[in-house]
Short mmCIF file of C-alpha atoms in Angstrom, two decimals:
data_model
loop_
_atom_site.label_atom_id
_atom_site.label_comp_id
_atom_site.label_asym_id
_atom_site.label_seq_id
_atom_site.Cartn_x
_atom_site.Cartn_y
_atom_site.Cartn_z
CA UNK A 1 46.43 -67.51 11.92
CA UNK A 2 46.49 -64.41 9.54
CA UNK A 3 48.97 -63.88 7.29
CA UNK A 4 50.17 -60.91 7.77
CA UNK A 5 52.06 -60.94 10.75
CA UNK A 6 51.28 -57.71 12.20
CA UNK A 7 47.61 -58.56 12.13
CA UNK A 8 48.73 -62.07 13.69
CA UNK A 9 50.00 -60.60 16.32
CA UNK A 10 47.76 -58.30 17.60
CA UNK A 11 44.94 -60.90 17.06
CA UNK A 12 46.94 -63.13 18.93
CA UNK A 13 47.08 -60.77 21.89
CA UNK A 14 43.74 -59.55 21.94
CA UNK A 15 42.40 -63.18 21.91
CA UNK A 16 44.19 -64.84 24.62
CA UNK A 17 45.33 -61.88 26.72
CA UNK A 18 42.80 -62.96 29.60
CA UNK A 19 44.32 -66.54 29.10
CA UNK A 20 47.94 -66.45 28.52
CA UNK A 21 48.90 -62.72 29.97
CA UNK A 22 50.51 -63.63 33.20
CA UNK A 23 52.11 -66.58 32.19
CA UNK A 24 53.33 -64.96 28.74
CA UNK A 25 54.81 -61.80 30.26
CA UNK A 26 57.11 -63.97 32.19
CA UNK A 27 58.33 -67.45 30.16
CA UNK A 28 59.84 -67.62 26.57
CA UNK A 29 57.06 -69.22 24.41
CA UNK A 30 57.93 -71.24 20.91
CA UNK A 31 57.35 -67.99 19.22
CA UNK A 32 60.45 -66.54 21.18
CA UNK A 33 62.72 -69.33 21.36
CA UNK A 34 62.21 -69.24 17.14
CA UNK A 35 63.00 -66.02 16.74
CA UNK A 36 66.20 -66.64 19.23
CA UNK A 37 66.91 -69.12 16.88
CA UNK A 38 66.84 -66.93 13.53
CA UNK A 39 68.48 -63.96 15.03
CA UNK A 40 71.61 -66.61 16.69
CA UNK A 41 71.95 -67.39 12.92
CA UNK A 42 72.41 -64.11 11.90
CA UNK A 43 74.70 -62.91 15.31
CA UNK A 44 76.75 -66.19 14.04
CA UNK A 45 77.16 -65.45 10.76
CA UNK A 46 78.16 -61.81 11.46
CA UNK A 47 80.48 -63.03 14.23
CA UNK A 48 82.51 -65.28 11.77
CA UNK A 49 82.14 -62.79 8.89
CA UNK A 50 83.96 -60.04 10.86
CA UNK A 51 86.39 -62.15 11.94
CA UNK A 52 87.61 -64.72 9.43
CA UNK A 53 90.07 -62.64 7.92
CA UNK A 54 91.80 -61.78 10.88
CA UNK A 55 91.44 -65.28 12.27
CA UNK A 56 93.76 -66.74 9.20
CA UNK A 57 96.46 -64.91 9.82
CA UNK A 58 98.83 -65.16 12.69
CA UNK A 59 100.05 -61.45 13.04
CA UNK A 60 96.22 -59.66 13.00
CA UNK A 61 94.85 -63.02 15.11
CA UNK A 62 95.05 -60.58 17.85
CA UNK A 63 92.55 -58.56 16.38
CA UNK A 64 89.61 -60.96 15.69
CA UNK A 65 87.94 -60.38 19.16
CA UNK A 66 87.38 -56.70 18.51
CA UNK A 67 86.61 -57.54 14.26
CA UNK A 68 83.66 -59.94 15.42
CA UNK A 69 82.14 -57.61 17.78
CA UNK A 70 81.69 -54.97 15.14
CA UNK A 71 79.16 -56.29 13.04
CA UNK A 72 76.46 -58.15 15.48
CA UNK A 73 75.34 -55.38 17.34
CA UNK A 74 72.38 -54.18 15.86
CA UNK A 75 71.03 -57.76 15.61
CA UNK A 76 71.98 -58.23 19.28
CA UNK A 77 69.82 -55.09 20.50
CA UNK A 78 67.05 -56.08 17.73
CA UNK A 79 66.66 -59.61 19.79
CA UNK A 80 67.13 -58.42 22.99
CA UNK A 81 64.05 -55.39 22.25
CA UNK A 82 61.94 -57.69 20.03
CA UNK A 83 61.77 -61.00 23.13
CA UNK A 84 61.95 -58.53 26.00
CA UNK A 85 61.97 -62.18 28.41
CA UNK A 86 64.31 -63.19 30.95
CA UNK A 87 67.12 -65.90 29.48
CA UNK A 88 67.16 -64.49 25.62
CA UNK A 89 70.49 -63.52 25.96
CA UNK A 90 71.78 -66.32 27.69
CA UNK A 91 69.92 -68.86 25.47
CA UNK A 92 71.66 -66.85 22.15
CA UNK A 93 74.77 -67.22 24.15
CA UNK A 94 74.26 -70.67 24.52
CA UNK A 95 73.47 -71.38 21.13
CA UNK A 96 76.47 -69.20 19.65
CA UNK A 97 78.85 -71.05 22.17
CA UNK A 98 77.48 -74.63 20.72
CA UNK A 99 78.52 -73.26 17.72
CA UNK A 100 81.85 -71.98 18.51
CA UNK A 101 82.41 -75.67 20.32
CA UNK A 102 81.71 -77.86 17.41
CA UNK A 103 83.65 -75.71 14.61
CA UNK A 104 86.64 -76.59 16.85
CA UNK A 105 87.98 -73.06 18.27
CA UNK A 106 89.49 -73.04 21.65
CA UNK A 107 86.62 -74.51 24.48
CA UNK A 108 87.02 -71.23 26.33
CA UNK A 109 85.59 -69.19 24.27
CA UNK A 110 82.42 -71.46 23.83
CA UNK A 111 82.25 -71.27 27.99
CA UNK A 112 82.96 -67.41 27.46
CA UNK A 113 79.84 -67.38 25.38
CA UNK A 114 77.48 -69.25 27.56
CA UNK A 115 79.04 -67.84 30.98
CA UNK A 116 79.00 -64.26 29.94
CA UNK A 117 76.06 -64.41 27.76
CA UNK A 118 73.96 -65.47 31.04
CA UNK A 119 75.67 -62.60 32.96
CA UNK A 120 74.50 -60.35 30.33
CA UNK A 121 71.44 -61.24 30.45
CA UNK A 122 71.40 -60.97 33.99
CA UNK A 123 71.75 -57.60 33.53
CA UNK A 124 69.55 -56.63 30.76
CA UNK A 125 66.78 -57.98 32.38
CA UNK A 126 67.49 -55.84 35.15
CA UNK A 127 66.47 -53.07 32.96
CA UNK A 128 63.53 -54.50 31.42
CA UNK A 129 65.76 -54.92 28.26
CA UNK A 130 64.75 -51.73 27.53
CA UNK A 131 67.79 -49.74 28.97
CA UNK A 132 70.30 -49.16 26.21
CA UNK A 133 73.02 -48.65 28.52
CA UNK A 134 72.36 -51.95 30.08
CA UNK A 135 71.72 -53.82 26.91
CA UNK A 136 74.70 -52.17 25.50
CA UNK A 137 76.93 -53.66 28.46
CA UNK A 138 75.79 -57.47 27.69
CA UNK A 139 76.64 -57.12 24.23
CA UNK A 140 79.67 -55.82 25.17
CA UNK A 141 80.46 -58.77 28.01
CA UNK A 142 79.27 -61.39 25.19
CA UNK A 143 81.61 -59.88 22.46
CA UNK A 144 84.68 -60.17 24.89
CA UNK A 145 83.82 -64.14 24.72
CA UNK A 146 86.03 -64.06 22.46
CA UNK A 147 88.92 -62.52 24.07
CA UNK A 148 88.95 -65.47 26.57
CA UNK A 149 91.48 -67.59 23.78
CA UNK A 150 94.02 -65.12 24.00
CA UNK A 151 93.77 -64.21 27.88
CA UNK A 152 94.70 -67.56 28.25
CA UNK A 153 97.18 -67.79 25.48
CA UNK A 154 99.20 -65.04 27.23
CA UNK A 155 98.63 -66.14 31.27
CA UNK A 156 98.67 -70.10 30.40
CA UNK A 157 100.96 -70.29 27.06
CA UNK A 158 101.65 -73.73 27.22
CA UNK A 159 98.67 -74.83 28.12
CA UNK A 160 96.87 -72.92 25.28
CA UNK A 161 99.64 -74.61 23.14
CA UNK A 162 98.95 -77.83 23.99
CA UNK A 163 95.46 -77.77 23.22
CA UNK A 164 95.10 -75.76 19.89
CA UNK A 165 98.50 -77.13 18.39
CA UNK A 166 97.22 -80.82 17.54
CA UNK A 167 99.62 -81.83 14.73
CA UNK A 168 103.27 -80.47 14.76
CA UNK A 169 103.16 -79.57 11.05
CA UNK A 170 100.80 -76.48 12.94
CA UNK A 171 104.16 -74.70 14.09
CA UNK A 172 104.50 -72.56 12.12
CA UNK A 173 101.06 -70.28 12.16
CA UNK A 174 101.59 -70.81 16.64
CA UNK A 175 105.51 -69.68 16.07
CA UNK A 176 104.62 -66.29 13.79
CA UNK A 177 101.93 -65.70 16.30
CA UNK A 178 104.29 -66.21 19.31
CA UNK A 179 106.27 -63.69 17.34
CA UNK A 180 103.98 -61.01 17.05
CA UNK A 181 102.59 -61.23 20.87
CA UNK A 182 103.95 -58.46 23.05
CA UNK A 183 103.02 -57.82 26.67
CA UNK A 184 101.37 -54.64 26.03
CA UNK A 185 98.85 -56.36 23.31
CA UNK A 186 96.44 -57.96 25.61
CA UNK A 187 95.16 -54.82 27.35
CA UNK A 188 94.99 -53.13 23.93
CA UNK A 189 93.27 -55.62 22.31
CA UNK A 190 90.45 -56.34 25.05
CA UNK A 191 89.92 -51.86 24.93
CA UNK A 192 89.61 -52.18 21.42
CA UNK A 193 87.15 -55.29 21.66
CA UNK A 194 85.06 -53.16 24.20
CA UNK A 195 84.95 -50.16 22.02
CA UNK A 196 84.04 -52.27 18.66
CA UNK A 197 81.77 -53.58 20.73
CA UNK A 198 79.95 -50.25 21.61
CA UNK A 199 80.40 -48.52 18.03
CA UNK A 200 78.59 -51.51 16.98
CA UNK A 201 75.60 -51.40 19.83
CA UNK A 202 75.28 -47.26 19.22
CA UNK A 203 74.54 -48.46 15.72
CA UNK A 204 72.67 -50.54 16.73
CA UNK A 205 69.99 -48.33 18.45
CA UNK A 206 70.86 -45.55 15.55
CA UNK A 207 68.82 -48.65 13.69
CA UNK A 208 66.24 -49.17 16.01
CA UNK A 209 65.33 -45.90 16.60
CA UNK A 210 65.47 -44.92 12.95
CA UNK A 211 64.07 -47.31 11.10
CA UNK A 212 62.63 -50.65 13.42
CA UNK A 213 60.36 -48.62 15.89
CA UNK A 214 58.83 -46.47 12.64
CA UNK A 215 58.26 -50.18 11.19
CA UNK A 216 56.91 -51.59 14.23
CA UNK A 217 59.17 -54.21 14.32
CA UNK A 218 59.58 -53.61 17.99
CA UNK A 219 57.95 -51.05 20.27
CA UNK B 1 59.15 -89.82 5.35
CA UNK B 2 62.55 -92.13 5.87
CA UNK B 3 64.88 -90.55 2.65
CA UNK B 4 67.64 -93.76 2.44
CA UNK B 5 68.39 -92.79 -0.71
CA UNK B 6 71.75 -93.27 -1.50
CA UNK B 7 72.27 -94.04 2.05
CA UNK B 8 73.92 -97.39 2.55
CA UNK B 9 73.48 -98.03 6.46
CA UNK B 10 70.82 -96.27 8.16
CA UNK B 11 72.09 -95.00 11.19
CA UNK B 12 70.21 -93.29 13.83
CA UNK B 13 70.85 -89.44 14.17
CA UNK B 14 71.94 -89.92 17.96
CA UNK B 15 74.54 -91.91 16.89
CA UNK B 16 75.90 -89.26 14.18
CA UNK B 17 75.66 -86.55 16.95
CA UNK B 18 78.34 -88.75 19.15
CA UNK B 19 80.01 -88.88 15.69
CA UNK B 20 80.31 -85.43 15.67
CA UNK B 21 81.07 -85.01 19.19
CA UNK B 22 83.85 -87.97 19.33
CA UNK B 23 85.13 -86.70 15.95
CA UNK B 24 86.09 -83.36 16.95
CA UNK B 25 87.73 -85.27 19.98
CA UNK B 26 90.22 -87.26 17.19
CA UNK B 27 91.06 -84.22 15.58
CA UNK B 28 91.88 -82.19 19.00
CA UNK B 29 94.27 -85.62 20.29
CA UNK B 30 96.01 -85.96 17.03
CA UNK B 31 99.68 -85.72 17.49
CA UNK B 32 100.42 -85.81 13.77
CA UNK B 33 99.39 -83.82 10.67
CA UNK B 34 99.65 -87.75 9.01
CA UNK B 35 97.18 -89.02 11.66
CA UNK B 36 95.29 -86.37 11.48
CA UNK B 37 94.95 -87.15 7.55
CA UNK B 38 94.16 -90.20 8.64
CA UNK B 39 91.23 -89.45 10.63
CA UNK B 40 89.87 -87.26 8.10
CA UNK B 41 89.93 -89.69 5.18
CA UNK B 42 88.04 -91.93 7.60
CA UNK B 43 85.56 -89.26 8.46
CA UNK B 44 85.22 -88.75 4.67
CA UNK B 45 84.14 -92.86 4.84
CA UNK B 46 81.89 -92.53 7.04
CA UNK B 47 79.87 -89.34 4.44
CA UNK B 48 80.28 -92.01 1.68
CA UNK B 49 78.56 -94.57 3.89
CA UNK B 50 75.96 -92.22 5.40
CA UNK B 51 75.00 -90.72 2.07
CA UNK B 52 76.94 -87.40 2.02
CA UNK B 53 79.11 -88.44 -1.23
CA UNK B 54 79.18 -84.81 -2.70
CA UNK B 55 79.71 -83.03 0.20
CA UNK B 56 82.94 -85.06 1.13
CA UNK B 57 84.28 -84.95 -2.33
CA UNK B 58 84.00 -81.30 -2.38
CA UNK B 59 85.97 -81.37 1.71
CA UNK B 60 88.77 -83.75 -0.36
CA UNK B 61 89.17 -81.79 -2.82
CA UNK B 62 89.61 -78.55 -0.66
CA UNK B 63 91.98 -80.11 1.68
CA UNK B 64 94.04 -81.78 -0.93
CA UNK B 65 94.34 -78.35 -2.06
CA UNK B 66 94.91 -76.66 1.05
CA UNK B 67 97.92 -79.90 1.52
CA UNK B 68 99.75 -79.19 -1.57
CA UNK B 69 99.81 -75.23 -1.05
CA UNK B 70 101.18 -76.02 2.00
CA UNK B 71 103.97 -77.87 0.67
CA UNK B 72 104.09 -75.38 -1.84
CA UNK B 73 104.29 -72.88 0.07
CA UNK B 74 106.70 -73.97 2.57
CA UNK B 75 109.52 -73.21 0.62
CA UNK B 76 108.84 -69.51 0.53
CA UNK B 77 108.22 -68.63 3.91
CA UNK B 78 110.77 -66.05 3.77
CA UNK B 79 108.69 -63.41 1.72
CA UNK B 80 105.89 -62.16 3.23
CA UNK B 81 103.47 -63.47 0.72
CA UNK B 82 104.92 -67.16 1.09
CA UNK B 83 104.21 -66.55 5.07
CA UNK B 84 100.75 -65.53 4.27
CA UNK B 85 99.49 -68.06 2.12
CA UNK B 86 101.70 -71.06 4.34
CA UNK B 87 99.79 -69.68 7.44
CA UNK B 88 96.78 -69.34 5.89
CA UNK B 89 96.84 -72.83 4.53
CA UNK B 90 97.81 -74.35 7.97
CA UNK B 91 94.70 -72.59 9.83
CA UNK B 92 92.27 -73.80 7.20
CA UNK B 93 94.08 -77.57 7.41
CA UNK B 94 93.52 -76.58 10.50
CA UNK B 95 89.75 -75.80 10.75
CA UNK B 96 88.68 -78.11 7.90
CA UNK B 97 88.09 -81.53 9.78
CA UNK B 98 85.94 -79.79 11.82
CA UNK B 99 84.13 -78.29 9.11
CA UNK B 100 83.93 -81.53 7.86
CA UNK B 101 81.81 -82.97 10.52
CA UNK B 102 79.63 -80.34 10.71
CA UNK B 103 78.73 -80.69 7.39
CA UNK B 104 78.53 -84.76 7.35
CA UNK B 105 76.02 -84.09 10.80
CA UNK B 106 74.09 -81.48 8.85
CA UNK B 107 73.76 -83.06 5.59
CA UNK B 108 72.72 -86.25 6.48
CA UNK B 109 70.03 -85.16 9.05
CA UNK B 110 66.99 -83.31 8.14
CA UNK B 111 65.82 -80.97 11.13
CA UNK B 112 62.83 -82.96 12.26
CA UNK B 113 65.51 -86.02 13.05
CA UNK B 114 67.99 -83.89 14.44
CA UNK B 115 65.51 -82.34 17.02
CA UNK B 116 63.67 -85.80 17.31
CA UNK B 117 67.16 -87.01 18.32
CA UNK B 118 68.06 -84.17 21.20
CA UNK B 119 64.73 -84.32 22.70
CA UNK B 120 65.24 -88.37 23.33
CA UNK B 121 68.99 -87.39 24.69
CA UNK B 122 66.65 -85.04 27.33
CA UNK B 123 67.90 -81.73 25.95
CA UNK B 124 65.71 -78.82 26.70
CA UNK B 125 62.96 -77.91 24.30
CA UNK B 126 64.44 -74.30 25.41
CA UNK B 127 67.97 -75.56 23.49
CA UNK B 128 66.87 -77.44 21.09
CA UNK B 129 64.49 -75.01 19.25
CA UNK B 130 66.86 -71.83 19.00
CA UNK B 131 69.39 -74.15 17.79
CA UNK B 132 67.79 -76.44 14.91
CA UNK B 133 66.08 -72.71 13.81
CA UNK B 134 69.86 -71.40 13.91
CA UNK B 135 71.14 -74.26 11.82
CA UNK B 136 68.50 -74.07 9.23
CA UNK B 137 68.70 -70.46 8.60
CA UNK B 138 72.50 -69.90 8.61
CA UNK B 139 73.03 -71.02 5.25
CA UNK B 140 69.85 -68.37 4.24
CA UNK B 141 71.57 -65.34 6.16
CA UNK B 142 74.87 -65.71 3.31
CA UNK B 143 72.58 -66.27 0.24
CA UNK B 144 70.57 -62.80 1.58
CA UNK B 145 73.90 -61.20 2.04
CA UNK B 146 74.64 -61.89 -1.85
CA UNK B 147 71.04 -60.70 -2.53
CA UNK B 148 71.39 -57.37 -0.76
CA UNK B 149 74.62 -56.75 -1.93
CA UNK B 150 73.05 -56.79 -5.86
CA UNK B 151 70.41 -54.53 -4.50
CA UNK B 152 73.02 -52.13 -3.02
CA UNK B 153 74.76 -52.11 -6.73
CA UNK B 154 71.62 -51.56 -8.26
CA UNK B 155 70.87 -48.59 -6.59
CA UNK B 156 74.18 -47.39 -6.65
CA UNK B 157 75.55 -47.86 -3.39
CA UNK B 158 78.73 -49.25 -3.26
CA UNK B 159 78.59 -52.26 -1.31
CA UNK B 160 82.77 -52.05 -0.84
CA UNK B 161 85.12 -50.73 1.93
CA UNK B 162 85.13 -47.55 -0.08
CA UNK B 163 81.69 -47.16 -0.30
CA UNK B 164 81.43 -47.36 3.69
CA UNK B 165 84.31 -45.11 3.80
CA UNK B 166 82.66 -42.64 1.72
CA UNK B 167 78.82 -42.55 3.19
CA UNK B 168 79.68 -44.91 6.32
CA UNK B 169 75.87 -44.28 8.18
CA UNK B 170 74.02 -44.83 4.69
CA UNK B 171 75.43 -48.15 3.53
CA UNK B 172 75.89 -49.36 6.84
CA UNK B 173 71.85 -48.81 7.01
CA UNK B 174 71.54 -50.33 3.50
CA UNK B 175 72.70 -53.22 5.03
CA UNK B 176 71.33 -53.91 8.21
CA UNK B 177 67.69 -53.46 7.53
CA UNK B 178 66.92 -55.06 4.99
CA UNK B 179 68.58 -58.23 6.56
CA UNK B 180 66.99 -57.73 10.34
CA UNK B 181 63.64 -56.96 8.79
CA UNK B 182 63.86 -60.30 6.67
CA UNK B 183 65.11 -62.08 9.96
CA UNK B 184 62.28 -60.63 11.95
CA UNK B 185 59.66 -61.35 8.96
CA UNK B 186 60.95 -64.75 8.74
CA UNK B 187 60.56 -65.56 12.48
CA UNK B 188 57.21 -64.53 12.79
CA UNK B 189 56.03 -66.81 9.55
CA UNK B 190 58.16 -69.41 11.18
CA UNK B 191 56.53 -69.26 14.29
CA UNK B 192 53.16 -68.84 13.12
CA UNK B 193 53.75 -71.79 10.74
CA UNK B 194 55.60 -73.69 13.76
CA UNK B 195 52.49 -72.85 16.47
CA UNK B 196 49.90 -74.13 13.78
CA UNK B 197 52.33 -77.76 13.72
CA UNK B 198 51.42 -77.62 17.52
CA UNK B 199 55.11 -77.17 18.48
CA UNK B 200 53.44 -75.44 22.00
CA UNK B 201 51.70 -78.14 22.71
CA UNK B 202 52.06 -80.22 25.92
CA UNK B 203 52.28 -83.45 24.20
CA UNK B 204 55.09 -85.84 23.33
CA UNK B 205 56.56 -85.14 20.30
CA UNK B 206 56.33 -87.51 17.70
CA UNK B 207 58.88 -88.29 14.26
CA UNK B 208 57.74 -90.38 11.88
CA UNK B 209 60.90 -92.17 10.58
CA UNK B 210 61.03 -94.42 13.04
CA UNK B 211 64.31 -94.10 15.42
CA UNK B 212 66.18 -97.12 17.21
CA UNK B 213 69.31 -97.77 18.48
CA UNK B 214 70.61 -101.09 16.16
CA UNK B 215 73.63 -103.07 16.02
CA UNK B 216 75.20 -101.06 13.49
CA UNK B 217 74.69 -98.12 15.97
CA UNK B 218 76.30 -99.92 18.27
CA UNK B 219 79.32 -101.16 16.60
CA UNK B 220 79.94 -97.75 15.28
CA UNK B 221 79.71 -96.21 18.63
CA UNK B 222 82.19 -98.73 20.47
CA UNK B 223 84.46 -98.16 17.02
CA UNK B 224 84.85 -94.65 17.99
CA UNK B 225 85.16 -95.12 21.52
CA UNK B 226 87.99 -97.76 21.12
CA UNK B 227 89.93 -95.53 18.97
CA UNK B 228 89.41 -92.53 20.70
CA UNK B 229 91.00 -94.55 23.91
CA UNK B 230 93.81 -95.80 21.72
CA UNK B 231 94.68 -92.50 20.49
CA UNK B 232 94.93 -91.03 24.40
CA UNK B 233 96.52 -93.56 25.64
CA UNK B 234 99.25 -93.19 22.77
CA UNK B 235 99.01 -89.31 23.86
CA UNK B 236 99.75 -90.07 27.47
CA UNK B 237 102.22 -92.38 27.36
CA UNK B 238 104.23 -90.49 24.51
CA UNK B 239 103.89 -86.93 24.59
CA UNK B 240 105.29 -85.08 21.15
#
């Protein structure tokens, strides 16, 4: 292996292409499900960064599906345009929605994750990932994971109750937050969520275009 | 190379996986904030036991914290600041235990057991890689935020909500790339340095610290079973 990665990779292609070119073009290799792996950590990280401070308080909890979709996007569109393979969207989702599970939020949002993350990937495939529109509308269907918590807080409310309030001393944070829901805020709050979600994906290819094509980070 | 430093019982990593897994189960049955308290001075037991001493005092401390500005704050909940911070304490009593687990799980098991450990409970190679990278880099994607917001500062870019206000499409660029070119630069070395370990190859995977299922496994398994069943039972038959 050479060291410098752009020389790796090239050499890598050039030596194997008769060998590995059929089977390559198709299934994610180590190579891919690594850089899945490092580019999950950063979508996770972003996720929770945009959305702790929203997700302590019981007034702007509301708001944390739209705050967590801001920030991921460009690393969203740099995975999806770097692995170009079918399933790297649904494995991120997976891996994000593992996450999400064992840090304790509510279980929907972990399905959310893996459901819509494989639907988005469904889709971006469809274009080769290499449609922005297309990529742009699995981002957006794996940021709205997170809206899934409050859809059901609003249809279900007991339910949702039930399950997130596990010690009474909770009441208070569920009883301001019962407070501040009005009918009118679910609709809002999954348009915002969509829109964050695209602001974030036109930056994203802003980036790509700008800077991580001149770099040849992807082509 | 086994590490039992420190470590009184060796326990195999499948077992603290369960942990992990029937752990979060306590905390989402607990009917009580007290036995909820409960569970987590018994989780912070078990990081004692499985070598994870510094991590759990640091978890104690916070939530004893977290407890007593709760109590503290309770009292004010009529001014809007009292509301906040009484909230804001209950979500992070809230989230800790968790947290907690997490940490115990990732502290305690180096990557090589951890993946080791899936691949014998037949997850998918296609899982298990994305998610033992994910695990080990998180922790680098916060220290690299820190590092590029000093390099923002030093070349006079405010790294603030007002600089973003002020030149939104130049610090929000000053951020991105030079975090998704270190993530892309880092999983290329990664894989190179993971292809040359043979990770594509066909063959079983091996782990050298050896990895058996032994009667303390056992008897810590059934422990956590037993009281999980105990604490439904007590849910079903006397709902708060």
């Amino acid at each position: 292996m050479c060291i410098d990665p752009s020389v790796a990779r090239v050499g890598y292609v050039n030596n194997q292409r008769k060998l590995f070119m059929a089977e390559e073009n198709r299934r994610l290799d180590a190579r891919d499900l690594i850089t899945i792996g490092v580019f999950s950590a950063v979508i996770v990280v972003l996720i929770f960064v945009g959305g702790v401070f929203f997700a302590i308080n019981p007034v702007l909890t509301f708001w944390t599906p739209a705050a967590c979709a801001l920030l991921p996007g460009p690393a969203f569109l740099l995975l999806a345009a770097k692995v170009r393979k079918r399933g790297v969207i649904a494995i991120c989702g997976l891996v994000v929605g593992l996450v999400v599970f064992v840090t304790g939020m509510f279980w929907g949002i972990a399905v959310g994750y893996v459901v819509l993350g494989a639907l988005g990937d469904a889709i971006a495939s469809s274009g080769g990932y290499g449609s922005f529109a297309r990529n742009a509308v699995a981002y957006i269907l794996f940021s709205l994971s997170f809206c899934i918590s409050f859809i059901v807080f609003f249809t279900n409310r007991s339910y949702w109750l039930s399950s997130m309030a596990s010690s009474s001393a909770d009441e208070a944070y569920f009883e301001t937050m019962i407070a501040a829901a009005r009918e009118w805020i679910l609709p809002v709050m999954i348009a915002g969520t969509v829109l964050s979600a695209l602001l974030s994906a036109l930056v994203g290819r802003r980036l790509l275009k700008r800077q991580f094509e001149k770099a040849g980070i992807v082509s | 190379m086994a590490d039992n430093r420190g470590r009184a019982v060796t326990i195999d990593p499948r077992t603290r996986i369960f942990f992990l897994l029937i752990g979060n189960l306590f905390i989402v049955f607990a009917p009580t904030q007290a036995v909820e308290a409960g569970f987590v001075l018994f989780f912070l037991l078990a990081a004692v036991v499985l070598g994870a001493a510094p991590q759990a005092l640091k978890t104690a401390a916070a939530y004893l914290l977290l407890i007593v500005l709760q109590a503290f704050s309770a009292g004010w909940t009529r001014m809007w600041w009292g509301m906040m911070l009484f909230t804001f304490s209950q979500f992070m009593t809230m989230v800790l235990p968790y947290a907690l687990l997490a940490v115990i799980l990732v502290s305690t098991t180096k990557v090589s057991e951890f993946m080791e450990a899936l691949y014998r409970l037949r997850v998918s190679k296609k899982l298990v890689i994305p998610f033992a990278v994910m695990i080990r880099y998180a922790p680098a994607v916060l220290q690299e935020f820190a590092m590029i917001r000093d390099a923002m500062r030093m070349r006079g870019i405010s790294p603030s909500l007002f600089g973003f206000v002020r030149r939104p499409l130049e610090t929000v660029e000053c951020f991105y790339v030079p975090m998704l070119m270190s993530a892309a630069r880092v999983a290329d070395e990664l894989s190179a340095a993971a292809v040359a370990r043979g990770i594509e190859s066909k063959a079983r995977r091996t782990c050298l610290v050896p990895m058996r299922f032994g009667i303390a496994d056992f008897a810590f398994l059934a422990l956590l079973v037993a009281v999980l069943v105990v604490e439904i039972v007590i849910n079903i038959t006397a709902p708060i």
